[in-house]
Structures are given as C-alpha cells and as structure tokens.
Coordinates of C-alpha atoms and ligand atoms in Angstrom, one line a residue:
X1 CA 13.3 25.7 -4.4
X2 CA 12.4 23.2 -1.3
X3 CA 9.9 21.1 -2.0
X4 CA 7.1 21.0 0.8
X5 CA 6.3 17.5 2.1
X6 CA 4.0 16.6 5.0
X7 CA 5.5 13.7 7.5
X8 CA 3.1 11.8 9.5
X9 CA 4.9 10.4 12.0
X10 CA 2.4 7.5 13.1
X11 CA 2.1 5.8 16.4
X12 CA 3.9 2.6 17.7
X13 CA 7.2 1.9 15.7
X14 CA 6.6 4.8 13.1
X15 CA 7.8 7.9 15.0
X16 CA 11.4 6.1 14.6
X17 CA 11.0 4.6 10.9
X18 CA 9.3 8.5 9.9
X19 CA 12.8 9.9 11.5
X20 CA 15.2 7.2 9.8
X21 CA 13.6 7.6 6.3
X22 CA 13.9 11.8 7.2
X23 CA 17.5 11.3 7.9
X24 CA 18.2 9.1 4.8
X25 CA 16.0 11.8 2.5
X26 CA 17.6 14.9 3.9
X27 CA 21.0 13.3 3.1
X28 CA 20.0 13.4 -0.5
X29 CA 20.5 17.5 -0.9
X30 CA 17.0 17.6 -2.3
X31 CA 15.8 20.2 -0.3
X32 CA 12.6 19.6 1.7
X33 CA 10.5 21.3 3.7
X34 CA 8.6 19.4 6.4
X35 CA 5.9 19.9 7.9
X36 CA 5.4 17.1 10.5
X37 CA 1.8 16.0 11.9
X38 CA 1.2 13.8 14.6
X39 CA -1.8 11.1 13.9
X40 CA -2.8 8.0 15.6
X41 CA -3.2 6.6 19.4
X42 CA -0.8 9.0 20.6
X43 CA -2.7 12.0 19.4
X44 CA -6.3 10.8 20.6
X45 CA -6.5 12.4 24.0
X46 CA -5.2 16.0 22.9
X47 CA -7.6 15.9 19.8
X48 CA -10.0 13.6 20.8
X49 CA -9.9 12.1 17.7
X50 CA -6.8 10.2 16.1
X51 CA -7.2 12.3 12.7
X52 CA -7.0 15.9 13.9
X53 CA -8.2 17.7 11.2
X54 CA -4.8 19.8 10.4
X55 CA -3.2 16.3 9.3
X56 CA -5.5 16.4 6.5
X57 CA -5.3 20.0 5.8
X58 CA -1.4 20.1 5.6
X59 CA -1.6 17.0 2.9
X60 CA -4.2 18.9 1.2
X61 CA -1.8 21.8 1.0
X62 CA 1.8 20.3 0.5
X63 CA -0.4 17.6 -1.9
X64 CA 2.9 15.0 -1.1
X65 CA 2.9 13.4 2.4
X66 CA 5.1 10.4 3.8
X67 CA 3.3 8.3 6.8
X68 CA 4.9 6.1 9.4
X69 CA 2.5 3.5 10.2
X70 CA -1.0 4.3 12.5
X71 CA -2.5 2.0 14.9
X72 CA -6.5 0.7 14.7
X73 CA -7.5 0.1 18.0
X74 CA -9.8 -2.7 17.6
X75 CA -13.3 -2.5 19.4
X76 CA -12.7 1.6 19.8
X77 CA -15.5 2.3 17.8
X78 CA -12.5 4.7 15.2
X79 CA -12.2 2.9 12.0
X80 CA -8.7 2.5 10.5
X81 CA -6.4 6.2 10.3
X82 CA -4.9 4.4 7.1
X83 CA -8.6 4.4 5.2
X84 CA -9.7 7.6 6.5
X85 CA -6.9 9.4 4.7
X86 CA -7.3 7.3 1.5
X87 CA -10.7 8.1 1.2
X88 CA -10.7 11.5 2.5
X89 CA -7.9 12.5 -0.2
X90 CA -9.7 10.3 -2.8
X91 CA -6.0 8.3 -3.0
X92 CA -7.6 5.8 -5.5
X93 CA -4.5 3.8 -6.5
X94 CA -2.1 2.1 -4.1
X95 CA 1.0 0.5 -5.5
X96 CA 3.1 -1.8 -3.8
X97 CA 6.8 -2.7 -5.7
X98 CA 7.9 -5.9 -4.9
X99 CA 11.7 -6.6 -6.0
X100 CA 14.0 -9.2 -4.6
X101 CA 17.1 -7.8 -2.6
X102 CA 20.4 -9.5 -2.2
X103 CA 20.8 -10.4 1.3
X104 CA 17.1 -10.4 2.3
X105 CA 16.2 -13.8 3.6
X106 CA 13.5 -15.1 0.9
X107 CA 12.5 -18.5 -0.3
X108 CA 11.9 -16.9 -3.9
X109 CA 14.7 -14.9 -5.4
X110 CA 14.3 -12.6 -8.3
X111 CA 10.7 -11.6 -8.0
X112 CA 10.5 -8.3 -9.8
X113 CA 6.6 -7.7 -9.3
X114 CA 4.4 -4.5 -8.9
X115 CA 1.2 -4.3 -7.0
X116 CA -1.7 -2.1 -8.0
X117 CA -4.8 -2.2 -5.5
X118 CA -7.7 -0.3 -6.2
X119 CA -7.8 1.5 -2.6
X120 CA -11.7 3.5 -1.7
X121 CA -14.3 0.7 -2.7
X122 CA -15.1 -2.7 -2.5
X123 CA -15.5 -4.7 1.1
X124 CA -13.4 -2.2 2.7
X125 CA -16.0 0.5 1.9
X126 CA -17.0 0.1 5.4
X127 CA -20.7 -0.6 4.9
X128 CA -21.7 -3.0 7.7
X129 CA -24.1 -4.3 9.5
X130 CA -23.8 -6.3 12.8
X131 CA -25.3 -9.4 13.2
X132 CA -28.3 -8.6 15.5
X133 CA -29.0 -5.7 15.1
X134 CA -32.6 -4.3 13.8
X135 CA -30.2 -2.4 10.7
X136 CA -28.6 -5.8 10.4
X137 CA -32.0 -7.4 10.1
X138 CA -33.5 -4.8 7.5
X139 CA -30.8 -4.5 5.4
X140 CA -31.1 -9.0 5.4
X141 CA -34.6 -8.7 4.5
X142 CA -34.4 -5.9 1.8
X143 CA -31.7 -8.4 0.2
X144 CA -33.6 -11.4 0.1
X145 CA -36.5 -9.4 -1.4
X146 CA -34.1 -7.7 -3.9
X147 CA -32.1 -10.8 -4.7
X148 CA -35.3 -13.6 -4.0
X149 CA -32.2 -15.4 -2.5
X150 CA -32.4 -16.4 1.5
X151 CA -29.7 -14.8 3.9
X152 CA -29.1 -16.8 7.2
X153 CA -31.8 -15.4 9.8
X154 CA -29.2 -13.7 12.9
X155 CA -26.2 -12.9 10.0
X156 CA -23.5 -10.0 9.5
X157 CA -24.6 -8.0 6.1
X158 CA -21.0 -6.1 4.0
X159 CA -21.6 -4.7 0.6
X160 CA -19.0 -5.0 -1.9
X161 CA -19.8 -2.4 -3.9
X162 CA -17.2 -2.1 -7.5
X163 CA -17.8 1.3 -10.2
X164 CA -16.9 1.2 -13.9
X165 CA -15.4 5.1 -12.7
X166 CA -13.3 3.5 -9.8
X167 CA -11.9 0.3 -11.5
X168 CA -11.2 1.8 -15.0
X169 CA -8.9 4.8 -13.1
X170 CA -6.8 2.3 -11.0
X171 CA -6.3 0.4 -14.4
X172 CA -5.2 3.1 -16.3
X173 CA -2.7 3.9 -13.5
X174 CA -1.5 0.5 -14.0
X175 CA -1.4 0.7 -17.6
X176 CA 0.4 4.5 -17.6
X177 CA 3.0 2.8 -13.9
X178 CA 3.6 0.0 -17.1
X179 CA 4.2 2.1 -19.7
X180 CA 6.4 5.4 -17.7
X181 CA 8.4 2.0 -16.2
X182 CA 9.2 0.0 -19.4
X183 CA 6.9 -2.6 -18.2
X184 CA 6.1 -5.2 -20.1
X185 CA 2.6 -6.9 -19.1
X186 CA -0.9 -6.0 -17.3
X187 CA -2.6 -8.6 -15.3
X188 CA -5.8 -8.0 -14.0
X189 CA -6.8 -10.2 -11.1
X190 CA -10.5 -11.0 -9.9
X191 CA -13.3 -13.7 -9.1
X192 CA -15.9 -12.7 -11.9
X193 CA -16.3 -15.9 -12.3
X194 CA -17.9 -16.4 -9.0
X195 CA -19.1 -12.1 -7.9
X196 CA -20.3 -11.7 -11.9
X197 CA -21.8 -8.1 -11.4
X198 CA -19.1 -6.8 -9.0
X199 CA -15.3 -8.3 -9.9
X200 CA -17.5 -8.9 -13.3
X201 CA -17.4 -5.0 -14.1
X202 CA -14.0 -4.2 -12.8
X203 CA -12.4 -7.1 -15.6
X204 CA -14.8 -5.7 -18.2
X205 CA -13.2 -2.1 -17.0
X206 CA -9.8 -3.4 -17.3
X207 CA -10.3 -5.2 -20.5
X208 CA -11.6 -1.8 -22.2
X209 CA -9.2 0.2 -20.5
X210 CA -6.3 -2.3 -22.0
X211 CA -7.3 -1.1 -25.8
X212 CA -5.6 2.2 -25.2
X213 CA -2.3 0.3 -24.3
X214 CA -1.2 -1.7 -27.6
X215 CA 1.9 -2.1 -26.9
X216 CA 1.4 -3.4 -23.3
X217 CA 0.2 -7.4 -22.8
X218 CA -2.8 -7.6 -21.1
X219 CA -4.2 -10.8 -19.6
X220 CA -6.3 -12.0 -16.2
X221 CA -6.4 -14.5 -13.7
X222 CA -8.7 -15.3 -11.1
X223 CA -7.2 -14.7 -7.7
X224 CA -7.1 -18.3 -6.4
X225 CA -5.1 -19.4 -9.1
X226 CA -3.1 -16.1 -9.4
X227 CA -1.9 -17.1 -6.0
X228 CA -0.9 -20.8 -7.0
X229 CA 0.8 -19.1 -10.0
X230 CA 2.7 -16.6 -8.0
X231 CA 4.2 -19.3 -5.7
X232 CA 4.9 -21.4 -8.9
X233 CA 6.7 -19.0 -11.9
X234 CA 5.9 -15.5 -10.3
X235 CA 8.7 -14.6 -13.3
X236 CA 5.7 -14.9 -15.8
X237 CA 3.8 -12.0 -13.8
X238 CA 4.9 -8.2 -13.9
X239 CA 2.3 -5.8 -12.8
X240 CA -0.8 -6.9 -11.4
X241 CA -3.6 -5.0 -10.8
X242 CA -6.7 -5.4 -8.6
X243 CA -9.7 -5.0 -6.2
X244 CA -8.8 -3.5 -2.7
X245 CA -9.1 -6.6 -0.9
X246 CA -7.5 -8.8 -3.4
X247 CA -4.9 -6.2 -3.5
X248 CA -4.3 -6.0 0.0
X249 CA -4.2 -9.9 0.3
X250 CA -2.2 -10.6 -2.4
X251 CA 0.7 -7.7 -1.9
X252 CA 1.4 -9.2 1.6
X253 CA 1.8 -12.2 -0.1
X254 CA 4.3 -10.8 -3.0
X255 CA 5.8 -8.6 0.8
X256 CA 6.4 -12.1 2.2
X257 CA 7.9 -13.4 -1.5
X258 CA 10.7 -10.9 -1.1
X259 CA 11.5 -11.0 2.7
X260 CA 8.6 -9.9 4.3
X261 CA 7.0 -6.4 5.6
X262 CA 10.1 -5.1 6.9
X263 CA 11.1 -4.3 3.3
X264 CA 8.0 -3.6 1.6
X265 CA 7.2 -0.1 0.3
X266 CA 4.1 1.2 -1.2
X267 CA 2.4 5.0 -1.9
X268 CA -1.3 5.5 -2.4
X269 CA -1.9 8.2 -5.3
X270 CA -4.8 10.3 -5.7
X271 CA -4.5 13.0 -8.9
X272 CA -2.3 15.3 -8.0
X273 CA -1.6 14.5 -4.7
X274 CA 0.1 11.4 -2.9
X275 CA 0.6 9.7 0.1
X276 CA 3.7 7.4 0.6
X277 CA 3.9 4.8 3.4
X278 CA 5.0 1.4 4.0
X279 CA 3.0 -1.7 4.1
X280 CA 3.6 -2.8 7.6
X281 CA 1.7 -1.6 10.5
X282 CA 2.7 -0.1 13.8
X283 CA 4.0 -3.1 15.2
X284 CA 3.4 -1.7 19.3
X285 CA 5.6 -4.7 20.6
X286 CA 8.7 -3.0 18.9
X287 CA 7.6 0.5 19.8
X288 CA 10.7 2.6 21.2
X289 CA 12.8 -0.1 21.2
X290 CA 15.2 1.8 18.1
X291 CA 14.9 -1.8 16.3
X292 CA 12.3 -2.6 13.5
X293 CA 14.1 -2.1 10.0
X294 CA 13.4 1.5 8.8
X295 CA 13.5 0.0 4.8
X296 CA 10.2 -0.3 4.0
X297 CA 9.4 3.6 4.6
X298 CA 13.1 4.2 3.0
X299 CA 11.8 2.6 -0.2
X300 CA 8.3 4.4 0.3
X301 CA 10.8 7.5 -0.1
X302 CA 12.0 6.3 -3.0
X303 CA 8.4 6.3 -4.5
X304 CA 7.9 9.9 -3.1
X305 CA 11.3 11.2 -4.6
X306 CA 10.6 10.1 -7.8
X307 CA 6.8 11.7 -7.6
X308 CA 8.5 15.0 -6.8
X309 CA 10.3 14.3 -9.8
X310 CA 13.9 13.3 -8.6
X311 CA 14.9 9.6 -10.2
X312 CA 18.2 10.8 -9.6
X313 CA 17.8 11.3 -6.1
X314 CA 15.3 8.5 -5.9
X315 CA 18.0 5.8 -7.4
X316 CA 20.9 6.8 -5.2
X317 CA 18.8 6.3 -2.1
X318 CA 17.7 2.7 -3.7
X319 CA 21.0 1.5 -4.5
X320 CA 22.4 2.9 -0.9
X321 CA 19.4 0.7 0.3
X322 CA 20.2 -2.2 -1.8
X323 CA 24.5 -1.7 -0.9
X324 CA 23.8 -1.8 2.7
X325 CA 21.4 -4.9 3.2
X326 CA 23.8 -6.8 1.0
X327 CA 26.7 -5.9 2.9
X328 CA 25.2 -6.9 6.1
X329 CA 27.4 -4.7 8.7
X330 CA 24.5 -2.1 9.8
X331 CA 21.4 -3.9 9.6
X332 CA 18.4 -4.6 11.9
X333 CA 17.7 -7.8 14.0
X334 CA 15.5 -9.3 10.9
X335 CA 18.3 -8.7 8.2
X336 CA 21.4 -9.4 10.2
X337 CA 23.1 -12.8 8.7
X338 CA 23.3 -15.9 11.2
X339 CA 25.4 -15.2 14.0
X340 CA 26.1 -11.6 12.8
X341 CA 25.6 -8.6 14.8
X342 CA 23.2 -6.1 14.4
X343 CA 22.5 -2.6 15.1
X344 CA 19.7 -0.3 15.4
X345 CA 16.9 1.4 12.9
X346 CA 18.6 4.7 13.4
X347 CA 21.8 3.4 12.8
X348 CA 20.9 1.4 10.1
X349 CA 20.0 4.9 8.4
X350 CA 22.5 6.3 8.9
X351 CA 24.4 4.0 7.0
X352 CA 22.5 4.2 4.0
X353 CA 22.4 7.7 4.6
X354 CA 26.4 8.3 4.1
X355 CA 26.3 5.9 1.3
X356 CA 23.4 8.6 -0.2
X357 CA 25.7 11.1 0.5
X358 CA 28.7 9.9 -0.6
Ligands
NAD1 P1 2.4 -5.2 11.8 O1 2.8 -4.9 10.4 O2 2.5 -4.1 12.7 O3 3.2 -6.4 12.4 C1 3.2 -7.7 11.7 C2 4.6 -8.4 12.0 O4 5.6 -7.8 11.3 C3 5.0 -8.3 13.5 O5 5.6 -9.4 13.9 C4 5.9 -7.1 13.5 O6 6.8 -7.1 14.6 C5 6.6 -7.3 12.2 N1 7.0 -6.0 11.6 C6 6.2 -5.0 11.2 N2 7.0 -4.0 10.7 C7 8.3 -4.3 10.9 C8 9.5 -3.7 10.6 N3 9.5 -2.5 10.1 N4 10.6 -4.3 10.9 C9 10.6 -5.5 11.5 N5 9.5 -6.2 11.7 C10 8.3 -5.6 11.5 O7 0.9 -5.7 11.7 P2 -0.2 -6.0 12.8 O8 0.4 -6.5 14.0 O9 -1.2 -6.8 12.1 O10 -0.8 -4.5 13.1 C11 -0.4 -3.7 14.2 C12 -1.2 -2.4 14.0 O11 -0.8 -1.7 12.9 C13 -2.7 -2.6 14.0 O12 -3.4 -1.7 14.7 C14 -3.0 -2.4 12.5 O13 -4.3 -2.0 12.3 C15 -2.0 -1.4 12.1 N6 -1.7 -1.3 10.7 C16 -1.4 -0.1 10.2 C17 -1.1 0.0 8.8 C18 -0.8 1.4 8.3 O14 -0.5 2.3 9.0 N7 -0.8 1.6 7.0 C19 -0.9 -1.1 8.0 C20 -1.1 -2.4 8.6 C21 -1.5 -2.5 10.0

C-alpha cells in the first residue's frame, strides 16, 4: 500500500530542492503518493493569501507532509508560512540532527548532536506590541502596574509566555527521540537563572519529566554557557532540548558546526502528524538557478521515511547521501572540493538517487 504524503513545494529555491528530495524518495521503491500544494509568495495573488487553506487541509488528511522552504516577506503585514503551519497543526516538537559528514567543509569534525526546540510558544508566540502605538502604551502601563517595575515610556512590548503542558511534551519527546535512538544523555538548556517564572518552569518541567527516564542522564545548562561549551567539547553534549528561541538560535549554530544550512535537516512533529523540512530558508538569490544543495531536505526525508516507518529505506537514502558528498564528483557549488567541479541540485540527486537504487 502507498503511503500518502503531502509535498509543499515552497517559494524561492524550494520548488527545486522539494523535486530533488522527490526524485531521491521515489528511487527508494517505497511507494508514495503525493499530493503536492503550492504555498508561499508564489501562491499569494491566486489565493490572496500565501497559506491557501487546502495546504492545511491536505496535511491534516495525509497527517505526513514534506516542505521546501517559504518566504516571509518582511513589512507585508503576513507573518511567517513556517509558524502558521506549526501552530495551526499544533507541531509542538521540532528536531534538528546535527551529525558531521565526511567531505563537508567544517571546523568541528565528529559532532553527533540532536536538537529539540519546543516550536508554538515562547517569544515567537507572536504577541506584540509596536512601539507607539496606544496598544503598545496600555499593554506598558498594565505591566508596570502588574509588575510595580518601570518599562521605558515610547517602548516595543513581546510576551514570552512558557506552560508546564507545552515544555513537559517537548521533553518527553526528547526523552522517548533518546530512548527509541540509543541515546545516551538529556540536556535541557535555559536562562532560569535570569527569566525565573518563564525558562524557570520549563527546567522544573524537564527535571520532572526526567524521573520517568532512569536510564537516560539528565543534566542543564544555561544557554550562554551551553554555547561556549558546544564550541569547546560539543562531544560531552548529545541531545539537547529547549525553548523555541533558544532552539532556533542554537540549532543554526550546531547547522554551522557541521557545514552549515545546506546540510541541515529537521521535521516538526505534532501527535500523529508530522511535518518534515529543512532548516534553511528560501534563499531568493539562488532561486531557479538549479544550484543550492538539495541535502538538507534529502535528510529531512530521511526523518520522514523513518516516521512512516521505513529505517530501511530511511538508512539507504542516508548512506547514499553520506557516499556521494564524500566522493565529491556530483556535488553543488558549496560542497565541491577546491578546484573541483561541480554540478547542479538536480543532478546532485540524481546521484544519490542511483546510489539509493542500486
Ligand atoms: P536562507 O536560509 O534562505 O539563506 C541563508 C544563507 O544560506 C544564504 O547565503 C543562502 O544562499 C544560503 N543557503 C540557504 N540554503 C541553501 C542551500 N540549500 N544550499 C546552499 N546555500 C544555501 O536564510 P535567509 O536569507 O535568512 O531567509 C530567506 C527567506 O527564507 C526569508 O524570507 C526567511 O523568512 C525564509 N525562511 C524560511 C524558512 C522555512 O521555510 N522554514 C526558514 C528560514 C528562513
């Protein structure tokens, strides 16, 4: 039986990395059925809106979608495509492998990490108030009252708000990632000592949650020095887990550790249902060109394969991944080796693709 999986193709460089990592999927023999939806830029004049409705319902149905990346057109007055479909599909834990390839340019070599970011609350839950503005002044002067603490008069309000409900369920998803993987250690990464009620209850979360897990280590750090650390011994580290904007901060940094965003996958899991994409963005500069490195939403399909519950499938598409980088023939500009040629995303899929095939 085919499994059904929706494809968001994205905007900018994504309609060509959504194709390579089709290509690459397909030549797995897992049989899939896709049902491709168009978000983003591209899509806004048709729909008038650059989430068309039948995006989300197709995810809701198929419950596993793959996403090339979606522009957020700054000053449009649309917030981000990428948050929109997190919160809509209540995609609460976002997990962002970072492992170390031969042939990937790095200053660090064997980093062997695993991101999990909380992904619907905290700073990004898009509660904001412009500096100016009669909201921005009552929600300043409501504070102060609440708080007897003074707020600069004329300044930008963002509430960070952190639940028990949302940090304890990202946890355990790090806990059960660490356990399913043969992962050794939990880190949970925060600033309570600095945001005591907020990053204060998502440690106290993490802690509790960590009881369940005997057999998994469980320690924190507080994310100033957790950076320091990772750029020091990241080998001490395994899976870390943490707020969304910690999260997002630090997996770019653990993206750059092993090459950068070109080879960084991730997938954003909700219960029962799943959205896989890569960390990058839409990167408009590249757009059309046939030239960004397709590996990032390559890997993402590595996450997605083994969700649909095919390591097999999932490992053959990793080590073609892993075979082709190395040998450094049919790679894109940013993974070609001095001097050496290099060729195109589609082509680049297609090698890994006859290497899945093989
Ligand atoms: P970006 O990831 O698009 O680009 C950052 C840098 O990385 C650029 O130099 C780019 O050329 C390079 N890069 C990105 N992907 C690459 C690839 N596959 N191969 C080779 N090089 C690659 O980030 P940005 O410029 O900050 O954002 C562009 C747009 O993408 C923005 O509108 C942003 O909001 C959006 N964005 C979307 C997502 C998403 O869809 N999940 C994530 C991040 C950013």
């Amino acid at each position: 039986m085919a499994y059904s999986v929706t494809l968001i193709r994205g905007d900018g460089i994504g309609p060509e990395v959504a194709k390579a990592t089709q290509t690459v999927v397909d030549a797995t023999g897992v049989k899939i059925d896709w049902a491709i939806e168009d978000a983003g830029v591209d899509v806004m004049e048709t729909y008038g809106t650059p989430l068309p409705d039948r995006v989300l319902e197709s995810v809701r149905k198929t419950k596993v979608a793959i996403k090339g990346p979606i522009t957020t057109p700054i000053g449009s007055g649309f917030r981000s495509v990428n948050v929109a479909i997190r919160k809509e599909l209540d995609l609460y834990a976002n997990l962002r492998p970072a492992k170390s390839m031969q042939g990937v340019r790095s200053k660090f070599s064997d980093v062997d990490l695993v991101i999990v970011r909380e992904n619907t609350e905290d700073l990004y839950s898009g509660i904001e108030f412009q500096a100016g503005t009669e909201d921005a002044e009552k929600a300043r002067k409501f504070m102060e009252e609440l708080s007897g603490k003074s707020i600069r008069e004329g300044s930008a309000i963002g509430i960070k708000p952190i639940s028990e409900f949302c940090s304890r369920r990202t946890v355990k998803f790090a806990f059960d990632y660490a356990r399913e993987n043969g992962r050794k250690k939990v880190t949970a990464v925060h600033k309570a000592n600095i945001m005591k009620f907020t990053d204060g209850l998502f440690l106290e979360s993490a802690r509790d949650v960590a009881k369940s897990y005997p057999e998994i280590e469980f320690e924190d750090r507080i994310v100033d020095n957790m950076c320091m650390q990772l750029m020091q011994k990241p080998e001490l580290y395994d899976v870390l887990v943490l707020p969304n904007l910690y999260g997002d901060i630090v997996s770019d940094l653990t993206s750059g550790m092993i090459g950068g965003l070109g080879v960084a996958p991730g997938g954003n899991y909700g219960d029962g249902i799943a959205v896989f994409e890569a960390i990058h963005g839409s990167a408009p500069k590249y757009a059309g060109q046939n030239k960004v490195n397709p590996t990032a939403l390559i890997l993402s399909g590595v996450l997605m394969l083994k969700y649909l519950g095919e390591p097999e499938a999932a490992m053959r598409v990793q080590k073609a991944v892993e075979a082709v980088i190395a040998e450094g023939k049919y790679v894109t500009y940013d993974l070609a080796p001095a001097g050496a040629s290099s060729v195109g995303t589609q082509e680049m899929a297609d090698a890994i693709a006859s290497k899945v095939a093989a």
